[in-house]
PDB file of C-alpha atoms and ligand atoms in Angstrom:
ATOM      1  CA  UNK A1057     -13.644 -11.724  -3.360  1.00 75.00           C
ATOM      2  CA  UNK A1058     -10.768 -10.389  -1.283  1.00 80.00           C
ATOM      3  CA  UNK A1059     -11.239  -8.358   1.877  1.00 90.00           C
ATOM      4  CA  UNK A1060     -11.000  -4.795   0.540  1.00 97.00           C
ATOM      5  CA  UNK A1061     -10.790  -1.655   2.686  1.00 97.00           C
ATOM      6  CA  UNK A1062     -11.473   1.108   0.130  1.00 97.00           C
ATOM      7  CA  UNK A1063     -13.926  -0.528  -2.486  1.00 98.00           C
ATOM      8  CA  UNK A1064     -17.014  -2.617  -2.298  1.00 98.00           C
ATOM      9  CA  UNK A1065     -17.604  -5.327  -4.784  1.00 98.00           C
ATOM     10  CA  UNK A1066     -20.956  -6.737  -5.711  1.00 98.00           C
ATOM     11  CA  UNK A1067     -21.346  -9.705  -8.039  1.00 97.00           C
ATOM     12  CA  UNK A1068     -24.769 -10.204  -9.626  1.00 97.00           C
ATOM     13  CA  UNK A1069     -24.099 -12.543 -12.560  1.00 97.00           C
ATOM     14  CA  UNK A1070     -23.548 -11.763 -15.337  1.00 98.00           C
ATOM     15  CA  UNK A1071     -22.416  -8.357 -14.144  1.00 98.00           C
ATOM     16  CA  UNK A1072     -20.242  -7.024 -11.247  1.00 98.00           C
ATOM     17  CA  UNK A1073     -20.157  -3.615  -9.668  1.00 98.00           C
ATOM     18  CA  UNK A1074     -17.110  -2.078  -8.010  1.00 98.00           C
ATOM     19  CA  UNK A1075     -17.822   0.875  -5.882  1.00 98.00           C
ATOM     20  CA  UNK A1076     -15.229   3.318  -4.474  1.00 98.00           C
ATOM     21  CA  UNK A1077     -15.803   3.611  -0.760  1.00 98.00           C
ATOM     22  CA  UNK A1078     -14.087   6.684   0.733  1.00 97.00           C
ATOM     23  CA  UNK A1079     -17.064   8.866   0.982  1.00 96.00           C
ATOM     24  CA  UNK A1080     -15.637  11.360   3.461  1.00 95.00           C
ATOM     25  CA  UNK A1081     -12.959  12.470   1.116  1.00 94.00           C
ATOM     26  CA  UNK A1082     -15.263  12.301  -1.915  1.00 97.00           C
ATOM     27  CA  UNK A1083     -13.621   8.925  -2.948  1.00 97.00           C
ATOM     28  CA  UNK A1084     -10.115  10.585  -3.366  1.00 95.00           C
ATOM     29  CA  UNK A1085      -7.995   8.017  -5.213  1.00 95.00           C
ATOM     30  CA  UNK A1086      -5.339   6.937  -2.747  1.00 92.00           C
ATOM     31  CA  UNK A1087      -2.652   4.532  -4.001  1.00 90.00           C
ATOM     32  CA  UNK A1088      -4.273   1.879  -1.798  1.00 94.00           C
ATOM     33  CA  UNK A1089      -7.683   2.358  -3.403  1.00 95.00           C
ATOM     34  CA  UNK A1090      -6.251   2.271  -6.938  1.00 95.00           C
ATOM     35  CA  UNK A1091      -4.477  -0.913  -5.985  1.00 96.00           C
ATOM     36  CA  UNK A1092      -7.621  -2.541  -4.751  1.00 97.00           C
ATOM     37  CA  UNK A1093      -9.639  -1.409  -7.800  1.00 98.00           C
ATOM     38  CA  UNK A1094      -7.058  -3.085 -10.139  1.00 97.00           C
ATOM     39  CA  UNK A1095      -6.919  -6.222  -8.019  1.00 98.00           C
ATOM     40  CA  UNK A1096     -10.751  -6.494  -8.211  1.00 98.00           C
ATOM     41  CA  UNK A1097     -10.889  -5.727 -11.883  1.00 98.00           C
ATOM     42  CA  UNK A1098      -8.290  -8.398 -12.707  1.00 98.00           C
ATOM     43  CA  UNK A1099     -10.089 -10.970 -10.598  1.00 98.00           C
ATOM     44  CA  UNK A1100     -13.469 -10.151 -12.319  1.00 98.00           C
ATOM     45  CA  UNK A1101     -11.729 -10.242 -15.644  1.00 98.00           C
ATOM     46  CA  UNK A1102     -10.694 -13.949 -14.963  1.00 98.00           C
ATOM     47  CA  UNK A1103     -14.186 -14.866 -13.597  1.00 97.00           C
ATOM     48  CA  UNK A1104     -16.219 -16.624 -16.222  1.00 96.00           C
ATOM     49  CA  UNK A1105     -19.502 -15.670 -14.591  1.00 97.00           C
ATOM     50  CA  UNK A1106     -18.841 -11.971 -15.235  1.00 98.00           C
ATOM     51  CA  UNK A1107     -19.629 -10.504 -18.582  1.00 98.00           C
ATOM     52  CA  UNK A1108     -19.266  -6.817 -17.922  1.00 98.00           C
ATOM     53  CA  UNK A1109     -18.161  -4.598 -14.994  1.00 98.00           C
ATOM     54  CA  UNK A1110     -19.739  -1.307 -13.668  1.00 98.00           C
ATOM     55  CA  UNK A1111     -17.403   1.101 -11.862  1.00 98.00           C
ATOM     56  CA  UNK A1112     -19.072   3.669  -9.634  1.00 98.00           C
ATOM     57  CA  UNK A1113     -18.787   5.979  -6.621  1.00 98.00           C
ATOM     58  CA  UNK A1114     -21.620   7.448  -4.627  1.00 98.00           C
ATOM     59  CA  UNK A1115     -24.219  10.146  -5.474  1.00 97.00           C
ATOM     60  CA  UNK A1116     -21.948  13.066  -4.297  1.00 98.00           C
ATOM     61  CA  UNK A1117     -18.758  11.878  -6.072  1.00 98.00           C
ATOM     62  CA  UNK A1118     -17.553   9.291  -8.467  1.00 98.00           C
ATOM     63  CA  UNK A1119     -14.065  10.515  -7.343  1.00 98.00           C
ATOM     64  CA  UNK A1120     -12.594  13.804  -6.688  1.00 96.00           C
ATOM     65  CA  UNK A1121      -9.177  12.970  -7.977  1.00 94.00           C
ATOM     66  CA  UNK A1122      -6.000  11.649  -6.634  1.00 91.00           C
ATOM     67  CA  UNK A1123      -5.542  11.972  -2.890  1.00 88.00           C
ATOM     68  CA  UNK A1124      -3.924  15.454  -2.599  1.00 93.00           C
ATOM     69  CA  UNK A1125      -3.015  14.743   0.991  1.00 90.00           C
ATOM     70  CA  UNK A1126      -0.941  11.747  -0.007  1.00 87.00           C
ATOM     71  CA  UNK A1127       0.796  13.692  -2.818  1.00 92.00           C
ATOM     72  CA  UNK A1128       1.375  17.094  -1.244  1.00 94.00           C
ATOM     73  CA  UNK A1129       4.932  16.537   0.061  1.00 94.00           C
ATOM     74  CA  UNK A1130       5.937  14.122  -2.665  1.00 94.00           C
ATOM     75  CA  UNK A1131       9.134  14.753  -4.786  1.00 94.00           C
ATOM     76  CA  UNK A1132       9.897  14.024  -8.373  1.00 94.00           C
ATOM     77  CA  UNK A1133      12.299  11.172  -7.296  1.00 94.00           C
ATOM     78  CA  UNK A1134       9.561   9.677  -5.170  1.00 93.00           C
ATOM     79  CA  UNK A1135       7.030   9.948  -8.023  1.00 91.00           C
ATOM     80  CA  UNK A1136       9.292   8.203 -10.398  1.00 90.00           C
ATOM     81  CA  UNK A1137      10.257   5.581  -7.931  1.00 90.00           C
ATOM     82  CA  UNK A1138       6.583   4.809  -6.949  1.00 86.00           C
ATOM     83  CA  UNK A1139       5.328   4.988 -10.611  1.00 84.00           C
ATOM     84  CA  UNK A1140       1.748   4.780  -9.624  1.00 86.00           C
ATOM     85  CA  UNK A1141       0.647   5.056 -13.193  1.00 89.00           C
ATOM     86  CA  UNK A1142       2.081   1.597 -13.829  1.00 89.00           C
ATOM     87  CA  UNK A1143      -0.803   0.245 -11.601  1.00 91.00           C
ATOM     88  CA  UNK A1144      -3.357   2.589 -13.045  1.00 90.00           C
ATOM     89  CA  UNK A1145      -2.342   1.544 -16.604  1.00 91.00           C
ATOM     90  CA  UNK A1146      -3.452  -2.077 -15.851  1.00 95.00           C
ATOM     91  CA  UNK A1147      -7.001  -0.822 -16.277  1.00 96.00           C
ATOM     92  CA  UNK A1148      -6.190  -0.544 -19.952  1.00 94.00           C
ATOM     93  CA  UNK A1149      -5.484  -4.353 -20.140  1.00 95.00           C
ATOM     94  CA  UNK A1150      -8.898  -5.473 -18.665  1.00 98.00           C
ATOM     95  CA  UNK A1151     -10.565  -7.428 -21.463  1.00 98.00           C
ATOM     96  CA  UNK A1152     -14.115  -7.196 -20.423  1.00 98.00           C
ATOM     97  CA  UNK A1153     -16.185  -4.033 -20.930  1.00 98.00           C
ATOM     98  CA  UNK A1154     -16.199  -1.525 -18.092  1.00 98.00           C
ATOM     99  CA  UNK A1155     -18.951   1.017 -17.797  1.00 98.00           C
ATOM    100  CA  UNK A1156     -18.422   3.992 -15.474  1.00 98.00           C
ATOM    101  CA  UNK A1157     -21.574   5.155 -13.637  1.00 98.00           C
ATOM    102  CA  UNK A1158     -20.765   8.652 -12.526  1.00 98.00           C
ATOM    103  CA  UNK A1159     -22.688  10.985 -10.173  1.00 98.00           C
ATOM    104  CA  UNK A1160     -21.378  14.208  -8.704  1.00 98.00           C
ATOM    105  CA  UNK A1161     -17.742  14.923  -9.063  1.00 98.00           C
ATOM    106  CA  UNK A1162     -15.534  13.203 -11.493  1.00 98.00           C
ATOM    107  CA  UNK A1163     -12.400  15.327 -11.193  1.00 98.00           C
ATOM    108  CA  UNK A1164      -8.682  14.889 -11.926  1.00 98.00           C
ATOM    109  CA  UNK A1165      -7.775  11.221 -11.574  1.00 97.00           C
ATOM    110  CA  UNK A1166     -11.512  10.648 -11.163  1.00 98.00           C
ATOM    111  CA  UNK A1167     -12.380  11.946 -14.539  1.00 98.00           C
ATOM    112  CA  UNK A1168      -9.247  10.045 -15.906  1.00 98.00           C
ATOM    113  CA  UNK A1169     -10.543   6.869 -14.494  1.00 98.00           C
ATOM    114  CA  UNK A1170     -13.960   7.323 -15.913  1.00 98.00           C
ATOM    115  CA  UNK A1171     -12.465   8.024 -19.335  1.00 97.00           C
ATOM    116  CA  UNK A1172     -10.261   4.880 -19.116  1.00 97.00           C
ATOM    117  CA  UNK A1173     -13.626   2.903 -18.926  1.00 98.00           C
ATOM    118  CA  UNK A1174     -15.350   1.903 -22.188  1.00 98.00           C
ATOM    119  CA  UNK A1175     -18.538   3.905 -21.568  1.00 98.00           C
ATOM    120  CA  UNK A1176     -19.842   6.460 -19.121  1.00 98.00           C
ATOM    121  CA  UNK A1177     -23.392   6.761 -17.892  1.00 98.00           C
ATOM    122  CA  UNK A1178     -23.912   9.910 -15.800  1.00 98.00           C
ATOM    123  CA  UNK A1179     -26.458  11.220 -13.470  1.00 98.00           C
ATOM    124  CA  UNK A1180     -27.765  14.761 -14.062  1.00 98.00           C
ATOM    125  CA  UNK A1181     -25.580  16.065 -11.261  1.00 98.00           C
ATOM    126  CA  UNK A1182     -22.299  14.715 -12.699  1.00 98.00           C
ATOM    127  CA  UNK A1183     -19.370  17.236 -13.286  1.00 98.00           C
ATOM    128  CA  UNK A1184     -16.338  16.228 -15.266  1.00 98.00           C
ATOM    129  CA  UNK A1185     -13.175  18.165 -14.991  1.00 98.00           C
ATOM    130  CA  UNK A1186      -9.379  18.303 -14.721  1.00 98.00           C
ATOM    131  CA  UNK A1187      -8.763  20.904 -11.929  1.00 98.00           C
ATOM    132  CA  UNK A1188      -5.094  19.930 -11.427  1.00 98.00           C
ATOM    133  CA  UNK A1189      -3.962  23.356 -12.684  1.00 98.00           C
ATOM    134  CA  UNK A1190      -5.538  24.932  -9.634  1.00 98.00           C
ATOM    135  CA  UNK A1191      -3.276  23.017  -7.315  1.00 98.00           C
ATOM    136  CA  UNK A1192       0.060  23.677  -9.234  1.00 98.00           C
ATOM    137  CA  UNK A1193       0.150  20.465 -11.276  1.00 98.00           C
ATOM    138  CA  UNK A1194      -1.425  18.947 -14.549  1.00 98.00           C
ATOM    139  CA  UNK A1195      -3.313  15.818 -15.399  1.00 98.00           C
ATOM    140  CA  UNK A1196      -1.124  12.670 -15.198  1.00 96.00           C
ATOM    141  CA  UNK A1197      -3.398   9.683 -15.784  1.00 96.00           C
ATOM    142  CA  UNK A1198      -4.291  10.329 -19.347  1.00 96.00           C
ATOM    143  CA  UNK A1199      -6.518  13.444 -19.005  1.00 97.00           C
ATOM    144  CA  UNK A1200      -4.727  15.518 -21.598  1.00 98.00           C
ATOM    145  CA  UNK A1201      -4.877  12.759 -24.170  1.00 97.00           C
ATOM    146  CA  UNK A1202      -8.319  11.286 -23.565  1.00 96.00           C
ATOM    147  CA  UNK A1203      -9.999  14.665 -23.354  1.00 97.00           C
ATOM    148  CA  UNK A1204      -8.390  15.911 -26.519  1.00 96.00           C
ATOM    149  CA  UNK A1205      -9.453  12.663 -28.253  1.00 94.00           C
ATOM    150  CA  UNK A1206     -13.005  12.994 -27.074  1.00 94.00           C
ATOM    151  CA  UNK A1207     -13.597  16.771 -27.196  1.00 94.00           C
ATOM    152  CA  UNK A1208     -11.075  18.009 -29.671  1.00 94.00           C
ATOM    153  CA  UNK A1209      -8.238  20.384 -28.940  1.00 96.00           C
ATOM    154  CA  UNK A1210     -10.088  23.652 -28.152  1.00 96.00           C
ATOM    155  CA  UNK A1211     -12.368  22.333 -25.553  1.00 96.00           C
ATOM    156  CA  UNK A1212      -9.739  20.030 -24.095  1.00 97.00           C
ATOM    157  CA  UNK A1213      -7.299  22.895 -23.703  1.00 98.00           C
ATOM    158  CA  UNK A1214     -10.045  24.987 -21.956  1.00 97.00           C
ATOM    159  CA  UNK A1215     -10.741  22.149 -19.343  1.00 98.00           C
ATOM    160  CA  UNK A1216      -7.074  21.538 -18.747  1.00 98.00           C
ATOM    161  CA  UNK A1217      -5.842  25.183 -18.536  1.00 98.00           C
ATOM    162  CA  UNK A1218      -8.804  26.715 -16.608  1.00 98.00           C
ATOM    163  CA  UNK A1219      -9.649  23.653 -14.352  1.00 98.00           C
ATOM    164  CA  UNK A1220     -13.365  24.435 -14.819  1.00 98.00           C
ATOM    165  CA  UNK A1221     -15.573  21.315 -14.985  1.00 98.00           C
ATOM    166  CA  UNK A1222     -18.400  20.681 -17.484  1.00 98.00           C
ATOM    167  CA  UNK A1223     -21.843  19.447 -16.725  1.00 98.00           C
ATOM    168  CA  UNK A1224     -23.355  16.061 -17.631  1.00 98.00           C
ATOM    169  CA  UNK A1225     -25.370  17.637 -20.490  1.00 98.00           C
ATOM    170  CA  UNK A1226     -22.291  19.352 -21.906  1.00 97.00           C
ATOM    171  CA  UNK A1227     -20.296  16.057 -21.646  1.00 97.00           C
ATOM    172  CA  UNK A1228     -23.108  14.282 -23.486  1.00 97.00           C
ATOM    173  CA  UNK A1229     -23.305  16.941 -26.228  1.00 96.00           C
ATOM    174  CA  UNK A1230     -19.471  16.750 -26.558  1.00 94.00           C
ATOM    175  CA  UNK A1231     -19.404  13.050 -26.931  1.00 95.00           C
ATOM    176  CA  UNK A1232     -17.466  12.301 -23.737  1.00 97.00           C
ATOM    177  CA  UNK A1233     -20.179  10.241 -22.190  1.00 98.00           C
ATOM    178  CA  UNK A1234     -22.957   7.865 -23.430  1.00 98.00           C
ATOM    179  CA  UNK A1235     -26.110   9.035 -21.579  1.00 98.00           C
ATOM    180  CA  UNK A1236     -27.461  11.080 -18.768  1.00 98.00           C
ATOM    181  CA  UNK A1237     -30.104   9.696 -16.284  1.00 98.00           C
ATOM    182  CA  UNK A1238     -31.789  11.080 -13.188  1.00 98.00           C
ATOM    183  CA  UNK A1239     -29.741  10.633 -10.003  1.00 98.00           C
ATOM    184  CA  UNK A1240     -32.168   8.051  -8.745  1.00 98.00           C
ATOM    185  CA  UNK A1241     -31.614   5.673 -11.664  1.00 98.00           C
ATOM    186  CA  UNK A1242     -28.133   6.328 -13.224  1.00 98.00           C
ATOM    187  CA  UNK A1243     -26.646   3.395 -11.522  1.00 98.00           C
ATOM    188  CA  UNK A1244     -29.411   1.032 -12.668  1.00 98.00           C
ATOM    189  CA  UNK A1245     -29.220   2.402 -16.149  1.00 98.00           C
ATOM    190  CA  UNK A1246     -25.355   1.732 -16.194  1.00 98.00           C
ATOM    191  CA  UNK A1247     -26.202  -1.815 -14.834  1.00 98.00           C
ATOM    192  CA  UNK A1248     -28.850  -2.419 -17.466  1.00 98.00           C
ATOM    193  CA  UNK A1249     -26.290  -1.437 -20.262  1.00 98.00           C
ATOM    194  CA  UNK A1250     -23.815  -3.821 -18.598  1.00 98.00           C
ATOM    195  CA  UNK A1251     -26.377  -6.592 -18.625  1.00 98.00           C
ATOM    196  CA  UNK A1252     -27.301  -6.039 -22.283  1.00 98.00           C
ATOM    197  CA  UNK A1253     -23.573  -6.329 -23.221  1.00 98.00           C
ATOM    198  CA  UNK A1254     -23.077  -9.300 -21.073  1.00 98.00           C
ATOM    199  CA  UNK A1255     -25.892 -11.048 -22.840  1.00 98.00           C
ATOM    200  CA  UNK A1256     -23.773 -11.011 -26.105  1.00 98.00           C
ATOM    201  CA  UNK A1257     -21.145 -13.578 -27.121  1.00 98.00           C
ATOM    202  CA  UNK A1258     -18.342 -12.987 -24.631  1.00 97.00           C
ATOM    203  CA  UNK A1259     -15.387 -13.631 -26.973  1.00 97.00           C
ATOM    204  CA  UNK A1260     -16.807 -11.359 -29.701  1.00 98.00           C
ATOM    205  CA  UNK A1261     -17.408  -8.653 -27.138  1.00 98.00           C
ATOM    206  CA  UNK A1262     -13.855  -8.768 -25.843  1.00 97.00           C
ATOM    207  CA  UNK A1263     -12.278  -8.876 -29.265  1.00 98.00           C
ATOM    208  CA  UNK A1264     -14.537  -5.951 -30.479  1.00 98.00           C
ATOM    209  CA  UNK A1265     -13.547  -3.827 -27.421  1.00 98.00           C
ATOM    210  CA  UNK A1266      -9.867  -4.542 -28.239  1.00 96.00           C
ATOM    211  CA  UNK A1267     -10.345  -3.410 -31.914  1.00 96.00           C
ATOM    212  CA  UNK A1268     -12.054  -0.187 -30.997  1.00 96.00           C
ATOM    213  CA  UNK A1269      -9.375   0.644 -28.509  1.00 94.00           C
ATOM    214  CA  UNK A1270      -6.702  -0.120 -31.107  1.00 94.00           C
ATOM    215  CA  UNK A1271      -7.647   3.094 -32.941  1.00 92.00           C
ATOM    216  CA  UNK A1272      -6.160   5.051 -30.110  1.00 89.00           C
ATOM    217  CA  UNK A1273      -3.476   2.733 -28.604  1.00 86.00           C
ATOM    218  CA  UNK A1274      -0.293   3.819 -30.589  1.00 82.00           C
ATOM    219  CA  UNK A1275      -1.202   7.482 -30.277  1.00 87.00           C
ATOM    220  CA  UNK A1276      -2.023   7.131 -26.560  1.00 92.00           C
ATOM    221  CA  UNK A1277       1.268   5.431 -25.769  1.00 89.00           C
ATOM    222  CA  UNK A1278       3.256   8.310 -27.107  1.00 91.00           C
ATOM    223  CA  UNK A1279       1.012  11.040 -25.639  1.00 95.00           C
ATOM    224  CA  UNK A1280       1.003   9.365 -22.119  1.00 94.00           C
ATOM    225  CA  UNK A1281       4.733   9.379 -22.066  1.00 93.00           C
ATOM    226  CA  UNK A1282       4.931  13.156 -22.516  1.00 96.00           C
ATOM    227  CA  UNK A1283       2.080  13.765 -20.132  1.00 96.00           C
ATOM    228  CA  UNK A1284       3.587  11.501 -17.409  1.00 95.00           C
ATOM    229  CA  UNK A1285       6.980  13.071 -17.756  1.00 95.00           C
ATOM    230  CA  UNK A1286       5.677  16.522 -17.459  1.00 97.00           C
ATOM    231  CA  UNK A1287       3.482  15.510 -14.437  1.00 96.00           C
ATOM    232  CA  UNK A1288       6.536  14.173 -12.593  1.00 95.00           C
ATOM    233  CA  UNK A1289       8.548  17.309 -13.474  1.00 96.00           C
ATOM    234  CA  UNK A1290       6.018  19.526 -11.789  1.00 97.00           C
ATOM    235  CA  UNK A1291       6.863  17.931  -8.443  1.00 97.00           C
ATOM    236  CA  UNK A1292      10.215  19.774  -8.658  1.00 97.00           C
ATOM    237  CA  UNK A1293       8.351  23.093  -8.563  1.00 97.00           C
ATOM    238  CA  UNK A1294       7.476  25.405  -5.686  1.00 97.00           C
ATOM    239  CA  UNK A1295       4.102  25.991  -7.219  1.00 98.00           C
ATOM    240  CA  UNK A1296       3.148  22.279  -6.745  1.00 98.00           C
ATOM    241  CA  UNK A1297       3.996  22.584  -3.069  1.00 97.00           C
ATOM    242  CA  UNK A1298       2.027  25.817  -2.769  1.00 98.00           C
ATOM    243  CA  UNK A1299      -0.930  24.643  -4.690  1.00 98.00           C
ATOM    244  CA  UNK A1300      -1.491  21.488  -2.706  1.00 97.00           C
ATOM    245  CA  UNK A1301      -0.732  23.016   0.643  1.00 97.00           C
ATOM    246  CA  UNK A1302      -3.187  25.862  -0.066  1.00 98.00           C
ATOM    247  CA  UNK A1303      -5.947  23.260  -0.871  1.00 96.00           C
ATOM    248  CA  UNK A1304      -5.362  21.385   2.273  1.00 96.00           C
ATOM    249  CA  UNK A1305      -5.174  24.639   4.331  1.00 97.00           C
ATOM    250  CA  UNK A1306      -8.426  25.786   2.448  1.00 96.00           C
ATOM    251  CA  UNK A1307      -6.853  29.000   1.257  1.00 98.00           C
ATOM    252  CA  UNK A1308      -6.025  30.643  -2.121  1.00 97.00           C
ATOM    253  CA  UNK A1309      -2.603  29.700  -3.520  1.00 98.00           C
ATOM    254  CA  UNK A1310       0.142  32.345  -4.322  1.00 98.00           C
ATOM    255  CA  UNK A1311       1.938  31.252  -7.500  1.00 98.00           C
ATOM    256  CA  UNK A1312       5.547  32.086  -7.952  1.00 97.00           C
ATOM    257  CA  UNK A1313       6.252  30.670 -11.399  1.00 96.00           C
ATOM    258  CA  UNK A1314       9.154  28.643  -9.780  1.00 96.00           C
TER     259      UNK A1314
HETATM  260  N1  LIG B 544      -7.872  14.590  -2.301  1.00 68.12           N
HETATM  261  C1  LIG B 544      -7.959  14.549  -0.982  1.00 68.12           C
HETATM  262  N2  LIG B 544      -8.943  15.007  -0.299  1.00 68.12           N
HETATM  263  C2  LIG B 544     -10.058  15.552  -0.922  1.00 68.12           C
HETATM  264  C3  LIG B 544      -9.980  15.582  -2.399  1.00 68.12           C
HETATM  265  C4  LIG B 544      -8.875  15.045  -3.026  1.00 68.12           C
HETATM  266  N3  LIG B 544      -8.665  15.089  -4.373  1.00 68.12           N
HETATM  267  N4  LIG B 544     -11.142  16.138  -2.774  1.00 68.12           N
HETATM  268  C5  LIG B 544     -11.893  16.384  -1.652  1.00 68.12           C
HETATM  269  N5  LIG B 544     -11.261  16.023  -0.548  1.00 68.12           N
HETATM  270  C6  LIG B 544     -11.663  16.110   0.838  1.00 68.12           C
HETATM  271  C7  LIG B 544     -11.624  17.569   1.303  1.00 68.12           C
HETATM  272  O1  LIG B 544     -10.431  17.903   1.770  1.00 68.12           O
HETATM  273  C8  LIG B 544     -12.736  17.532   2.425  1.00 68.12           C
HETATM  274  O2  LIG B 544     -12.038  16.993   3.563  1.00 68.12           O
HETATM  275  P1  LIG B 544     -12.402  17.511   5.035  1.00 68.12           P
HETATM  276  O3  LIG B 544     -13.802  17.277   5.249  1.00 68.12           O
HETATM  277  O4  LIG B 544     -11.452  16.806   6.004  1.00 68.12           O
HETATM  278  O5  LIG B 544     -12.067  18.957   5.055  1.00 68.12           O
HETATM  279  C9  LIG B 544     -13.633  16.452   2.015  1.00 68.12           C
HETATM  280  O6  LIG B 544     -12.970  15.786   0.851  1.00 68.12           O
HETATM  281  C10 LIG B 544     -14.921  17.210   1.310  1.00 68.12           C
HETATM  282  O7  LIG B 544     -14.486  18.090   0.358  1.00 68.12           O
HETATM  283  P2  LIG B 544     -14.909  19.679   0.395  1.00 68.12           P
HETATM  284  O8  LIG B 544     -15.131  20.093   1.750  1.00 68.12           O
HETATM  285  O9  LIG B 544     -13.769  20.307  -0.471  1.00 68.12           O
HETATM  286  O10 LIG B 544     -16.192  19.566  -0.458  1.00 68.12           O
HETATM  287  P3  LIG B 544     -16.844  20.768  -1.358  1.00 68.12           P
HETATM  288  O11 LIG B 544     -18.251  20.194  -1.680  1.00 68.12           O
HETATM  289  O12 LIG B 544     -16.697  22.082  -0.737  1.00 68.12           O
HETATM  290  O13 LIG B 544     -15.973  20.819  -2.771  1.00 68.12           O
HETATM  291  C11 LIG B 544     -14.770  19.735  -4.525  1.00 68.12           C
HETATM  292  C12 LIG B 544     -15.926  19.698  -3.552  1.00 68.12           C
HETATM  293  C13 LIG B 544     -14.959  20.998  -5.539  1.00 68.12           C
HETATM  294  C14 LIG B 544     -14.692  18.497  -5.347  1.00 68.12           C
HETATM  295  C15 LIG B 544     -13.437  20.048  -3.733  1.00 68.12           C
HETATM  296  O14 LIG B 544     -13.373  19.119  -2.808  1.00 68.12           O
HETATM  297  C16 LIG B 544     -12.232  19.980  -4.621  1.00 68.12           C
HETATM  298  O15 LIG B 544     -11.798  20.889  -5.286  1.00 68.12           O
HETATM  299  N6  LIG B 544     -11.427  18.838  -4.563  1.00 68.12           N
HETATM  300  C17 LIG B 544     -10.156  18.623  -5.205  1.00 68.12           C
HETATM  301  C18 LIG B 544     -10.346  18.388  -6.632  1.00 68.12           C
HETATM  302  C19 LIG B 544      -8.954  18.264  -7.282  1.00 68.12           C
HETATM  303  O16 LIG B 544      -8.143  19.129  -7.250  1.00 68.12           O
HETATM  304  N7  LIG B 544      -8.755  17.064  -7.853  1.00 68.12           N
HETATM  305  C20 LIG B 544      -7.549  16.731  -8.556  1.00 68.12           C
HETATM  306  C21 LIG B 544      -6.515  16.090  -7.676  1.00 68.12           C
HETATM  307  S1  LIG B 544      -5.022  15.833  -8.535  1.00 68.12           S
HETATM  308  C22 LIG B 544      -5.179  14.530  -9.468  1.00 68.12           C
HETATM  309  O17 LIG B 544      -6.246  13.894  -9.608  1.00 68.12           O
HETATM  310  C23 LIG B 544      -3.997  14.063 -10.317  1.00 68.12           C
HETATM  311  C24 LIG B 544      -4.217  12.704 -10.934  1.00 68.12           C
HETATM  312  C25 LIG B 544      -2.965  12.177 -11.532  1.00 68.12           C
HETATM  313  C26 LIG B 544      -2.556  10.849 -10.704  1.00 68.12           C
HETATM  314  C27 LIG B 544      -1.562  11.084  -9.695  1.00 68.12           C
HETATM  315  C28 LIG B 544      -0.946   9.799  -9.199  1.00 68.12           C
HETATM  316  C29 LIG B 544       0.321  10.074  -8.357  1.00 68.12           C
END
């Protein structure tokens, strides 16, 4: 496997585990980290010894979202030009099953990345949320669409508009995740599930995954376009600047509605 700076990759045939490795910033998803994760996913997808992939963080955080420091001074022109979502989107094209093993925070882009996986195994300490509203923006990597799909409109609206996260038990009851395990064993449970799936006929597994996803694909494509456009537009507002600066300065933001 390539020499990565922001992730760790462990291959234990027939499964592989990718771990986010920026613990000091709660695995904030910088463009470099996303690029490495996609590169590793694509390599593992091509590797015939791998039947299923586990994506994880550490006990404190799966990932606390996109890197706010890297976005704080960004402009709408830069966002469109960089089009980070094009890289992120490649996760949708991975043919092998991906299981997210989530402990601690799964926020913003972190929650969106977990929801882009095929299944989620959580520790009892996991918290899932879209707190973007608190920093002057909105979800951009599929959160509005996948939450509405998984939780229904009312609960999705509440998460997106209040920014308040839900617990692992709430996420389980709502159908967002597959199971909850103690913090000591959630990763092993996710890996055991990956092993079980990797013991099945590989072509049937990949085609079955594709067929389940087909239920959502057309509707997702349309919804993601609206979400992405609105996300980019918010980088033309003063509230985006204020929200992100306030987070980095560790103070309360003052919204202007401009
Ligand atoms: N980006 C950058 N740094 C972060 C992030 C983040 N998302 N989250 C935490 N950190 C850093 C903190 O700044 C802090 O750094 P330092 O030690 O240098 O001060 C360190 O991680 C530890 O964090 P805290 O001290 O805040 O830890 P707490 O336990 O007090 O709080 C929280 C944990 C509640 C998770 C808190 O850190 C928090 O609210 N984080 C931000 C969560 C958030 O708003 N996430 C959404 C980000 S926006 C997004 O994801 C949009 C996705 C769309 C894709 C965009 C592509 C361009």
